[in-house]
């Protein structure tokens, strides 16, 4: 049997008294508040200073969750702060360090020779001991 839907229930996120055009943007999100809230979003298409990144544990290293922006990793000094190995870590980027896989360097991330990668140093946004 197919699921039954109550078509009389209106979505809670829509202001019932406003016109359709005013439902697109929330007038309460004036530029200062909008800017503040935009800083709370997780970046995944690009990574800049002060962005928030979500890292997922993969084979002993933390890879930044991304779309078409590969080879971003939680810096080793940040990983060493973790008392346990949580499945994910959330952090605000405070420094970005570029590296390249070379024959004379340790290949922590098991990337192909000559591949560029980025180590992201973060300020953790969730208690690391509670993972």
mmCIF file of N, CA and C in Angstrom:
data_model
loop_
_atom_site.group_PDB
_atom_site.id
_atom_site.type_symbol
_atom_site.label_atom_id
_atom_site.label_comp_id
_atom_site.label_asym_id
_atom_site.label_seq_id
_atom_site.Cartn_x
_atom_site.Cartn_y
_atom_site.Cartn_z
ATOM 1 N N UNK A 1 0.834 -1.197 0.000
ATOM 2 C CA UNK A 1 0.000 0.000 0.000
ATOM 3 C C UNK A 1 0.872 1.251 0.000
ATOM 4 N N UNK A 2 0.404 2.257 -0.698
ATOM 5 C CA UNK A 2 1.159 3.510 -0.756
ATOM 6 C C UNK A 2 0.914 4.316 0.510
ATOM 7 N N UNK A 3 1.883 5.174 0.892
ATOM 8 C CA UNK A 3 1.719 5.965 2.113
ATOM 9 C C UNK A 3 0.580 6.965 1.966
ATOM 10 N N UNK A 4 -0.080 7.272 3.067
ATOM 11 C CA UNK A 4 -1.178 8.238 3.054
ATOM 12 C C UNK A 4 -0.669 9.552 3.614
ATOM 13 N N UNK A 5 -1.036 10.637 2.951
ATOM 14 C CA UNK A 5 -0.611 11.963 3.365
ATOM 15 C C UNK A 5 -1.833 12.780 3.747
ATOM 16 N N UNK A 6 -1.704 13.556 4.774
ATOM 17 C CA UNK A 6 -2.771 14.474 5.158
ATOM 18 C C UNK A 6 -2.534 15.772 4.404
ATOM 19 N N UNK A 7 -3.301 16.006 3.360
ATOM 20 C CA UNK A 7 -3.098 17.182 2.513
ATOM 21 C C UNK A 7 -3.604 18.465 3.158
ATOM 22 N N UNK A 8 -4.251 18.373 4.296
ATOM 23 C CA UNK A 8 -4.727 19.566 4.993
ATOM 24 C C UNK A 8 -3.661 20.164 5.901
ATOM 25 N N UNK A 9 -2.588 19.440 6.144
ATOM 26 C CA UNK A 9 -1.519 19.933 7.006
ATOM 27 C C UNK A 9 -0.629 20.865 6.195
ATOM 28 N N UNK A 10 -0.445 22.084 6.688
ATOM 29 C CA UNK A 10 0.394 23.061 5.992
ATOM 30 C C UNK A 10 1.813 22.976 6.540
ATOM 31 N N UNK A 11 2.825 23.177 5.697
ATOM 32 C CA UNK A 11 4.208 23.133 6.175
ATOM 33 C C UNK A 11 4.440 24.172 7.267
ATOM 34 N N UNK A 12 5.153 23.785 8.304
ATOM 35 C CA UNK A 12 5.406 24.686 9.426
ATOM 36 C C UNK A 12 6.355 25.819 9.065
ATOM 37 N N UNK A 13 7.199 25.641 8.058
ATOM 38 C CA UNK A 13 8.204 26.647 7.736
ATOM 39 C C UNK A 13 7.651 27.787 6.894
ATOM 40 N N UNK A 14 6.420 27.685 6.409
ATOM 41 C CA UNK A 14 5.845 28.727 5.559
ATOM 42 C C UNK A 14 4.979 29.640 6.403
ATOM 43 N N UNK A 15 5.174 30.935 6.251
ATOM 44 C CA UNK A 15 4.354 31.923 6.933
ATOM 45 C C UNK A 15 3.023 32.003 6.192
ATOM 46 N N UNK A 16 1.943 31.594 6.813
ATOM 47 C CA UNK A 16 0.646 31.488 6.140
ATOM 48 C C UNK A 16 0.069 32.842 5.734
ATOM 49 N N UNK A 17 0.479 33.933 6.366
ATOM 50 C CA UNK A 17 -0.097 35.241 6.061
ATOM 51 C C UNK A 17 0.705 36.021 5.038
ATOM 52 N N UNK A 18 1.828 35.531 4.610
ATOM 53 C CA UNK A 18 2.660 36.290 3.684
ATOM 54 C C UNK A 18 2.392 35.880 2.246
ATOM 55 N N UNK A 19 2.781 36.739 1.339
ATOM 56 C CA UNK A 19 2.626 36.443 -0.079
ATOM 57 C C UNK A 19 3.716 35.479 -0.517
ATOM 58 N N UNK A 20 3.550 34.794 -1.653
ATOM 59 C CA UNK A 20 4.564 33.839 -2.102
ATOM 60 C C UNK A 20 5.945 34.456 -2.262
ATOM 61 N N UNK A 21 6.019 35.712 -2.714
ATOM 62 C CA UNK A 21 7.342 36.314 -2.911
ATOM 63 C C UNK A 21 8.055 36.562 -1.593
ATOM 64 N N UNK A 22 7.306 36.839 -0.526
ATOM 65 C CA UNK A 22 7.958 37.089 0.758
ATOM 66 C C UNK A 22 8.344 35.797 1.460
ATOM 67 N N UNK A 23 7.864 34.646 0.966
ATOM 68 C CA UNK A 23 8.233 33.376 1.569
ATOM 69 C C UNK A 23 9.633 32.947 1.159
ATOM 70 N N UNK A 24 10.161 33.527 0.100
ATOM 71 C CA UNK A 24 11.475 33.135 -0.389
ATOM 72 C C UNK A 24 12.565 33.602 0.565
ATOM 73 N N UNK A 25 12.486 34.853 1.006
ATOM 74 C CA UNK A 25 13.494 35.403 1.909
ATOM 75 C C UNK A 25 12.850 35.734 3.240
ATOM 76 N N UNK A 26 13.534 35.451 4.295
ATOM 77 C CA UNK A 26 13.041 35.773 5.623
ATOM 78 C C UNK A 26 13.431 37.206 5.940
ATOM 79 N N UNK A 27 12.469 38.139 6.090
ATOM 80 C CA UNK A 27 12.822 39.532 6.353
ATOM 81 C C UNK A 27 13.558 39.721 7.673
ATOM 82 N N UNK A 28 13.436 38.765 8.590
ATOM 83 C CA UNK A 28 14.154 38.879 9.865
ATOM 84 C C UNK A 28 15.659 38.711 9.673
ATOM 85 N N UNK A 29 16.047 38.142 8.536
ATOM 86 C CA UNK A 29 17.476 37.939 8.284
ATOM 87 C C UNK A 29 18.058 39.162 7.582
ATOM 88 N N UNK A 30 18.097 40.262 8.274
ATOM 89 C CA UNK A 30 18.712 41.470 7.729
ATOM 90 C C UNK A 30 20.194 41.209 7.540
ATOM 91 N N UNK A 31 20.893 42.002 6.741
ATOM 92 C CA UNK A 31 22.301 41.693 6.434
ATOM 93 C C UNK A 31 23.183 41.341 7.624
ATOM 94 N N UNK A 32 23.170 42.089 8.737
ATOM 95 C CA UNK A 32 24.061 41.682 9.840
ATOM 96 C C UNK A 32 23.722 40.300 10.402
ATOM 97 N N UNK A 33 22.443 40.003 10.583
ATOM 98 C CA UNK A 33 22.063 38.702 11.127
ATOM 99 C C UNK A 33 22.310 37.602 10.097
ATOM 100 N N UNK A 34 22.019 37.896 8.836
ATOM 101 C CA UNK A 34 22.265 36.917 7.781
ATOM 102 C C UNK A 34 23.747 36.592 7.715
ATOM 103 N N UNK A 35 24.581 37.617 7.798
ATOM 104 C CA UNK A 35 26.027 37.404 7.734
ATOM 105 C C UNK A 35 26.485 36.538 8.906
ATOM 106 N N UNK A 36 25.934 36.804 10.081
ATOM 107 C CA UNK A 36 26.275 36.008 11.268
ATOM 108 C C UNK A 36 25.868 34.553 11.066
ATOM 109 N N UNK A 37 24.665 34.327 10.546
ATOM 110 C CA UNK A 37 24.197 32.961 10.342
ATOM 111 C C UNK A 37 24.960 32.259 9.233
ATOM 112 N N UNK A 38 25.390 33.005 8.221
ATOM 113 C CA UNK A 38 26.131 32.375 7.123
ATOM 114 C C UNK A 38 27.475 31.850 7.605
ATOM 115 N N UNK A 39 28.017 32.446 8.655
ATOM 116 C CA UNK A 39 29.286 31.975 9.209
ATOM 117 C C UNK A 39 29.129 30.656 9.950
ATOM 118 N N UNK A 40 27.906 30.230 10.189
ATOM 119 C CA UNK A 40 27.656 28.997 10.918
ATOM 120 C C UNK A 40 27.451 27.808 9.979
ATOM 121 N N UNK A 41 27.615 28.010 8.692
ATOM 122 C CA UNK A 41 27.383 26.942 7.723
ATOM 123 C C UNK A 41 28.653 26.159 7.451
ATOM 124 N N UNK A 42 28.480 24.890 7.196
ATOM 125 C CA UNK A 42 29.613 24.022 6.889
ATOM 126 C C UNK A 42 29.994 24.196 5.427
ATOM 127 N N UNK A 43 31.260 24.469 5.175
ATOM 128 C CA UNK A 43 31.765 24.594 3.805
ATOM 129 C C UNK A 43 32.061 23.207 3.261
ATOM 130 N N UNK A 44 31.801 23.017 1.968
ATOM 131 C CA UNK A 44 32.158 21.739 1.358
ATOM 132 C C UNK A 44 32.553 21.878 -0.106
ATOM 133 N N UNK A 45 32.343 23.063 -0.697
ATOM 134 C CA UNK A 45 32.742 23.267 -2.093
ATOM 135 C C UNK A 45 34.047 24.040 -2.204
ATOM 136 N N UNK A 46 34.425 24.727 -1.150
ATOM 137 C CA UNK A 46 35.711 25.427 -1.080
ATOM 138 C C UNK A 46 36.042 25.605 0.397
ATOM 139 N N UNK A 47 37.318 25.824 0.673
ATOM 140 C CA UNK A 47 37.751 25.952 2.064
ATOM 141 C C UNK A 47 38.656 27.172 2.188
ATOM 142 N N UNK A 48 38.210 28.158 2.970
ATOM 143 C CA UNK A 48 38.947 29.391 3.197
ATOM 144 C C UNK A 48 39.108 29.583 4.709
ATOM 145 N N UNK A 49 39.966 30.535 5.077
ATOM 146 C CA UNK A 49 40.108 30.869 6.495
ATOM 147 C C UNK A 49 38.753 31.254 7.071
ATOM 148 N N UNK A 50 38.491 30.834 8.271
ATOM 149 C CA UNK A 50 37.276 31.107 9.048
ATOM 150 C C UNK A 50 36.062 30.301 8.591
ATOM 151 N N UNK A 51 36.200 29.483 7.555
ATOM 152 C CA UNK A 51 35.111 28.585 7.163
ATOM 153 C C UNK A 51 34.994 27.469 8.194
ATOM 154 N N UNK A 52 33.834 26.856 8.242
ATOM 155 C CA UNK A 52 33.617 25.701 9.107
ATOM 156 C C UNK A 52 33.691 24.453 8.238
ATOM 157 N N UNK A 53 34.479 23.493 8.683
ATOM 158 C CA UNK A 53 34.668 22.259 7.921
ATOM 159 C C UNK A 53 34.276 21.057 8.773
ATOM 160 N N UNK A 54 33.710 20.077 8.107
ATOM 161 C CA UNK A 54 33.360 18.805 8.727
ATOM 162 C C UNK A 54 34.352 17.766 8.224
ATOM 163 N N UNK A 55 35.018 17.095 9.137
ATOM 164 C CA UNK A 55 36.006 16.071 8.786
ATOM 165 C C UNK A 55 35.462 14.704 9.169
ATOM 166 N N UNK A 56 35.635 13.753 8.275
ATOM 167 C CA UNK A 56 35.201 12.380 8.510
ATOM 168 C C UNK A 56 36.423 11.479 8.582
ATOM 169 N N UNK A 57 36.440 10.583 9.554
ATOM 170 C CA UNK A 57 37.581 9.677 9.730
ATOM 171 C C UNK A 57 37.556 8.617 8.636
ATOM 172 N N UNK A 58 38.683 8.503 7.933
ATOM 173 C CA UNK A 58 38.842 7.508 6.869
ATOM 174 C C UNK A 58 40.236 6.914 6.964
ATOM 175 N N UNK A 59 40.311 5.652 7.359
ATOM 176 C CA UNK A 59 41.579 4.922 7.423
ATOM 177 C C UNK A 59 42.648 5.662 8.228
ATOM 178 N N UNK A 60 42.252 6.190 9.375
ATOM 179 C CA UNK A 60 43.211 6.793 10.286
ATOM 180 C C UNK A 60 43.489 8.270 10.079
ATOM 181 N N UNK A 61 42.937 8.879 9.040
ATOM 182 C CA UNK A 61 43.099 10.325 8.828
ATOM 183 C C UNK A 61 41.711 10.949 8.697
ATOM 184 N N UNK A 62 41.636 12.242 8.910
ATOM 185 C CA UNK A 62 40.365 12.951 8.815
ATOM 186 C C UNK A 62 40.329 13.750 7.524
ATOM 187 N N UNK A 63 39.377 13.395 6.668
ATOM 188 C CA UNK A 63 39.215 14.008 5.354
ATOM 189 C C UNK A 63 38.072 15.011 5.436
ATOM 190 N N UNK A 64 38.281 16.204 4.867
ATOM 191 C CA UNK A 64 37.217 17.203 4.853
ATOM 192 C C UNK A 64 36.095 16.744 3.930
ATOM 193 N N UNK A 65 34.879 16.780 4.434
ATOM 194 C CA UNK A 65 33.708 16.490 3.613
ATOM 195 C C UNK A 65 33.684 17.534 2.509
ATOM 196 N N UNK A 66 33.620 17.087 1.239
ATOM 197 C CA UNK A 66 33.727 18.042 0.135
ATOM 198 C C UNK A 66 32.966 17.590 -1.096
ATOM 199 N N UNK A 67 32.771 18.554 -1.985
ATOM 200 C CA UNK A 67 32.239 18.278 -3.316
ATOM 201 C C UNK A 67 33.180 18.965 -4.297
ATOM 202 N N UNK A 68 33.875 18.183 -5.095
ATOM 203 C CA UNK A 68 34.818 18.695 -6.102
ATOM 204 C C UNK A 68 35.921 19.563 -5.496
ATOM 205 N N UNK A 69 36.321 19.265 -4.282
ATOM 206 C CA UNK A 69 37.393 20.001 -3.607
ATOM 207 C C UNK A 69 38.186 18.989 -2.763
ATOM 208 N N UNK A 70 38.833 18.023 -3.436
ATOM 209 C CA UNK A 70 39.476 16.921 -2.711
ATOM 210 C C UNK A 70 40.798 17.312 -2.053
ATOM 211 N N UNK A 71 41.349 16.354 -1.334
ATOM 212 C CA UNK A 71 42.686 16.451 -0.742
ATOM 213 C C UNK A 71 42.800 17.551 0.309
ATOM 214 N N UNK A 72 41.743 17.708 1.103
ATOM 215 C CA UNK A 72 41.766 18.603 2.269
ATOM 216 C C UNK A 72 41.672 17.703 3.488
ATOM 217 N N UNK A 73 42.636 17.868 4.400
ATOM 218 C CA UNK A 73 42.740 16.979 5.553
ATOM 219 C C UNK A 73 42.892 17.785 6.836
ATOM 220 N N UNK A 74 42.429 17.210 7.938
ATOM 221 C CA UNK A 74 42.681 17.788 9.250
ATOM 222 C C UNK A 74 44.170 17.646 9.521
ATOM 223 N N UNK A 75 44.822 18.743 9.881
ATOM 224 C CA UNK A 75 46.269 18.738 10.104
ATOM 225 C C UNK A 75 46.649 17.741 11.201
ATOM 226 N N UNK A 76 47.820 17.103 11.060
ATOM 227 C CA UNK A 76 48.253 16.106 12.057
ATOM 228 C C UNK A 76 48.265 16.639 13.487
ATOM 229 N N UNK A 77 48.670 17.896 13.682
ATOM 230 C CA UNK A 77 48.705 18.438 15.046
ATOM 231 C C UNK A 77 47.309 18.573 15.634
ATOM 232 N N UNK A 78 46.296 18.747 14.802
ATOM 233 C CA UNK A 78 44.915 18.772 15.290
ATOM 234 C C UNK A 78 44.440 17.358 15.610
ATOM 235 N N UNK A 79 44.825 16.402 14.785
ATOM 236 C CA UNK A 79 44.443 15.010 15.040
ATOM 237 C C UNK A 79 45.042 14.507 16.344
ATOM 238 N N UNK A 80 46.246 14.963 16.662
ATOM 239 C CA UNK A 80 46.910 14.484 17.876
ATOM 240 C C UNK A 80 46.220 14.976 19.143
ATOM 241 N N UNK A 81 45.409 16.032 19.049
ATOM 242 C CA UNK A 81 44.670 16.554 20.201
ATOM 243 C C UNK A 81 43.501 15.640 20.560
ATOM 244 N N UNK A 82 43.005 14.905 19.583
ATOM 245 C CA UNK A 82 41.851 14.038 19.809
ATOM 246 C C UNK A 82 42.225 12.883 20.731
ATOM 247 N N UNK A 83 41.488 12.736 21.829
ATOM 248 C CA UNK A 83 41.775 11.672 22.791
ATOM 249 C C UNK A 83 41.218 10.337 22.319
ATOM 250 N N UNK A 84 40.166 10.406 21.532
ATOM 251 C CA UNK A 84 39.578 9.206 20.942
ATOM 252 C C UNK A 84 39.559 9.413 19.436
ATOM 253 N N UNK A 85 39.075 8.456 18.717
ATOM 254 C CA UNK A 85 38.961 8.565 17.257
ATOM 255 C C UNK A 85 37.484 8.720 16.891
ATOM 256 N N UNK A 86 36.942 9.941 16.997
ATOM 257 C CA UNK A 86 35.535 10.126 16.645
ATOM 258 C C UNK A 86 35.316 9.896 15.154
ATOM 259 N N UNK A 87 34.088 9.598 14.779
ATOM 260 C CA UNK A 87 33.767 9.400 13.365
ATOM 261 C C UNK A 87 33.819 10.703 12.586
ATOM 262 N N UNK A 88 33.540 11.822 13.272
ATOM 263 C CA UNK A 88 33.570 13.123 12.610
ATOM 264 C C UNK A 88 34.049 14.196 13.577
ATOM 265 N N UNK A 89 34.565 15.271 12.993
ATOM 266 C CA UNK A 89 35.063 16.407 13.767
ATOM 267 C C UNK A 89 34.627 17.672 13.038
ATOM 268 N N UNK A 90 34.198 18.669 13.792
ATOM 269 C CA UNK A 90 33.766 19.941 13.233
ATOM 270 C C UNK A 90 34.719 21.022 13.712
ATOM 271 N N UNK A 91 35.204 21.860 12.799
ATOM 272 C CA UNK A 91 36.140 22.893 13.207
ATOM 273 C C UNK A 91 36.123 24.112 12.312
ATOM 274 N N UNK A 92 36.514 25.244 12.900
ATOM 275 C CA UNK A 92 36.648 26.504 12.159
ATOM 276 C C UNK A 92 38.098 26.610 11.689
ATOM 277 N N UNK A 93 38.297 26.825 10.402
ATOM 278 C CA UNK A 93 39.638 26.853 9.818
ATOM 279 C C UNK A 93 40.371 28.121 10.247
ATOM 280 N N UNK A 94 41.542 27.944 10.870
ATOM 281 C CA UNK A 94 42.357 29.080 11.296
ATOM 282 C C UNK A 94 43.656 29.187 10.501
ATOM 283 N N UNK A 95 44.021 28.115 9.814
ATOM 284 C CA UNK A 95 45.225 28.146 8.976
ATOM 285 C C UNK A 95 45.121 27.039 7.929
ATOM 286 N N UNK A 96 45.639 27.334 6.731
ATOM 287 C CA UNK A 96 45.662 26.347 5.646
ATOM 288 C C UNK A 96 47.105 26.193 5.192
ATOM 289 N N UNK A 97 47.557 24.957 5.168
ATOM 290 C CA UNK A 97 48.947 24.671 4.789
ATOM 291 C C UNK A 97 48.932 23.784 3.543
ATOM 292 N N UNK A 98 49.584 24.247 2.478
ATOM 293 C CA UNK A 98 49.627 23.477 1.230
ATOM 294 C C UNK A 98 50.848 22.571 1.229
ATOM 295 N N UNK A 99 50.664 21.364 0.732
ATOM 296 C CA UNK A 99 51.763 20.414 0.603
ATOM 297 C C UNK A 99 51.694 19.711 -0.738
ATOM 298 N N UNK A 100 52.741 18.968 -1.051
ATOM 299 C CA UNK A 100 52.800 18.209 -2.297
ATOM 300 C C UNK A 100 53.464 16.879 -1.990
ATOM 301 N N UNK A 101 52.907 15.802 -2.527
ATOM 302 C CA UNK A 101 53.484 14.479 -2.319
ATOM 303 C C UNK A 101 54.774 14.401 -3.130
ATOM 304 N N UNK A 102 55.885 14.190 -2.413
ATOM 305 C CA UNK A 102 57.203 14.111 -3.044
ATOM 306 C C UNK A 102 57.918 12.864 -2.540
ATOM 307 N N UNK A 103 58.883 12.362 -3.306
ATOM 308 C CA UNK A 103 59.580 11.122 -2.925
ATOM 309 C C UNK A 103 60.261 11.194 -1.560
ATOM 310 N N UNK A 104 60.768 12.358 -1.174
ATOM 311 C CA UNK A 104 61.518 12.467 0.077
ATOM 312 C C UNK A 104 60.640 12.830 1.274
ATOM 313 N N UNK A 105 59.325 12.873 1.101
ATOM 314 C CA UNK A 105 58.411 13.217 2.194
ATOM 315 C C UNK A 105 57.516 12.035 2.532
ATOM 316 N N UNK A 106 57.095 11.978 3.784
ATOM 317 C CA UNK A 106 56.156 10.941 4.213
ATOM 318 C C UNK A 106 54.792 11.209 3.562
ATOM 319 N N UNK A 107 54.193 10.173 3.014
ATOM 320 C CA UNK A 107 52.909 10.294 2.318
ATOM 321 C C UNK A 107 51.786 9.858 3.265
ATOM 322 N N UNK A 108 51.436 10.739 4.209
ATOM 323 C CA UNK A 108 50.427 10.421 5.228
ATOM 324 C C UNK A 108 49.066 10.070 4.641
ATOM 325 N N UNK A 109 48.740 10.679 3.509
ATOM 326 C CA UNK A 109 47.386 10.558 2.971
ATOM 327 C C UNK A 109 47.285 9.558 1.816
ATOM 328 N N UNK A 110 48.403 8.892 1.522
ATOM 329 C CA UNK A 110 48.440 7.852 0.479
ATOM 330 C C UNK A 110 47.920 8.366 -0.866
ATOM 331 N N UNK A 111 48.425 9.529 -1.257
ATOM 332 C CA UNK A 111 48.065 10.147 -2.531
ATOM 333 C C UNK A 111 49.128 9.833 -3.573
ATOM 334 N N UNK A 112 48.790 10.027 -4.828
ATOM 335 C CA UNK A 112 49.735 9.785 -5.922
ATOM 336 C C UNK A 112 50.879 10.801 -5.874
ATOM 337 N N UNK A 113 52.043 10.378 -6.316
ATOM 338 C CA UNK A 113 53.215 11.243 -6.352
ATOM 339 C C UNK A 113 52.902 12.511 -7.156
ATOM 340 N N UNK A 114 53.295 13.652 -6.611
ATOM 341 C CA UNK A 114 53.074 14.933 -7.280
ATOM 342 C C UNK A 114 51.739 15.589 -6.975
ATOM 343 N N UNK A 115 50.886 14.921 -6.196
ATOM 344 C CA UNK A 115 49.559 15.459 -5.877
ATOM 345 C C UNK A 115 49.657 16.564 -4.831
ATOM 346 N N UNK A 116 48.957 17.677 -5.072
ATOM 347 C CA UNK A 116 48.845 18.747 -4.084
ATOM 348 C C UNK A 116 47.791 18.353 -3.050
ATOM 349 N N UNK A 117 48.021 18.750 -1.803
ATOM 350 C CA UNK A 117 47.037 18.525 -0.744
ATOM 351 C C UNK A 117 47.092 19.702 0.210
ATOM 352 N N UNK A 118 46.087 19.801 1.070
ATOM 353 C CA UNK A 118 45.986 20.914 2.013
ATOM 354 C C UNK A 118 45.689 20.367 3.398
ATOM 355 N N UNK A 119 46.459 20.821 4.366
ATOM 356 C CA UNK A 119 46.215 20.471 5.765
ATOM 357 C C UNK A 119 45.537 21.665 6.418
ATOM 358 N N UNK A 120 44.381 21.410 7.011
ATOM 359 C CA UNK A 120 43.587 22.465 7.616
ATOM 360 C C UNK A 120 43.761 22.419 9.134
ATOM 361 N N UNK A 121 44.225 23.524 9.668
ATOM 362 C CA UNK A 121 44.362 23.663 11.118
ATOM 363 C C UNK A 121 43.093 24.347 11.599
ATOM 364 N N UNK A 122 42.444 23.742 12.581
ATOM 365 C CA UNK A 122 41.130 24.230 12.993
ATOM 366 C C UNK A 122 41.049 24.499 14.487
ATOM 367 N N UNK A 123 40.063 25.305 14.822
ATOM 368 C CA UNK A 123 39.618 25.481 16.202
ATOM 369 C C UNK A 123 38.383 24.593 16.316
ATOM 370 N N UNK A 124 38.436 23.585 17.160
ATOM 371 C CA UNK A 124 37.319 22.647 17.267
ATOM 372 C C UNK A 124 36.062 23.363 17.752
ATOM 373 N N UNK A 125 34.934 23.039 17.144
ATOM 374 C CA UNK A 125 33.660 23.669 17.498
ATOM 375 C C UNK A 125 32.769 22.760 18.322
ATOM 376 N N UNK A 126 33.266 21.598 18.658
ATOM 377 C CA UNK A 126 32.535 20.688 19.522
ATOM 378 C C UNK A 126 33.555 20.098 20.487
ATOM 379 N N UNK A 127 33.145 19.782 21.684
ATOM 380 C CA UNK A 127 34.111 19.241 22.645
ATOM 381 C C UNK A 127 34.730 17.948 22.127
ATOM 382 N N UNK A 128 36.044 17.932 21.990
ATOM 383 C CA UNK A 128 36.705 16.757 21.425
ATOM 384 C C UNK A 128 36.694 15.570 22.379
ATOM 385 N N UNK A 129 36.583 15.797 23.680
ATOM 386 C CA UNK A 129 36.600 14.685 24.621
ATOM 387 C C UNK A 129 35.252 13.971 24.707
ATOM 388 N N UNK A 130 34.195 14.537 24.126
ATOM 389 C CA UNK A 130 32.866 13.929 24.215
ATOM 390 C C UNK A 130 32.523 13.058 23.025
ATOM 391 N N UNK A 131 33.465 12.726 22.182
ATOM 392 C CA UNK A 131 33.156 11.939 20.979
ATOM 393 C C UNK A 131 33.118 10.472 21.311
#
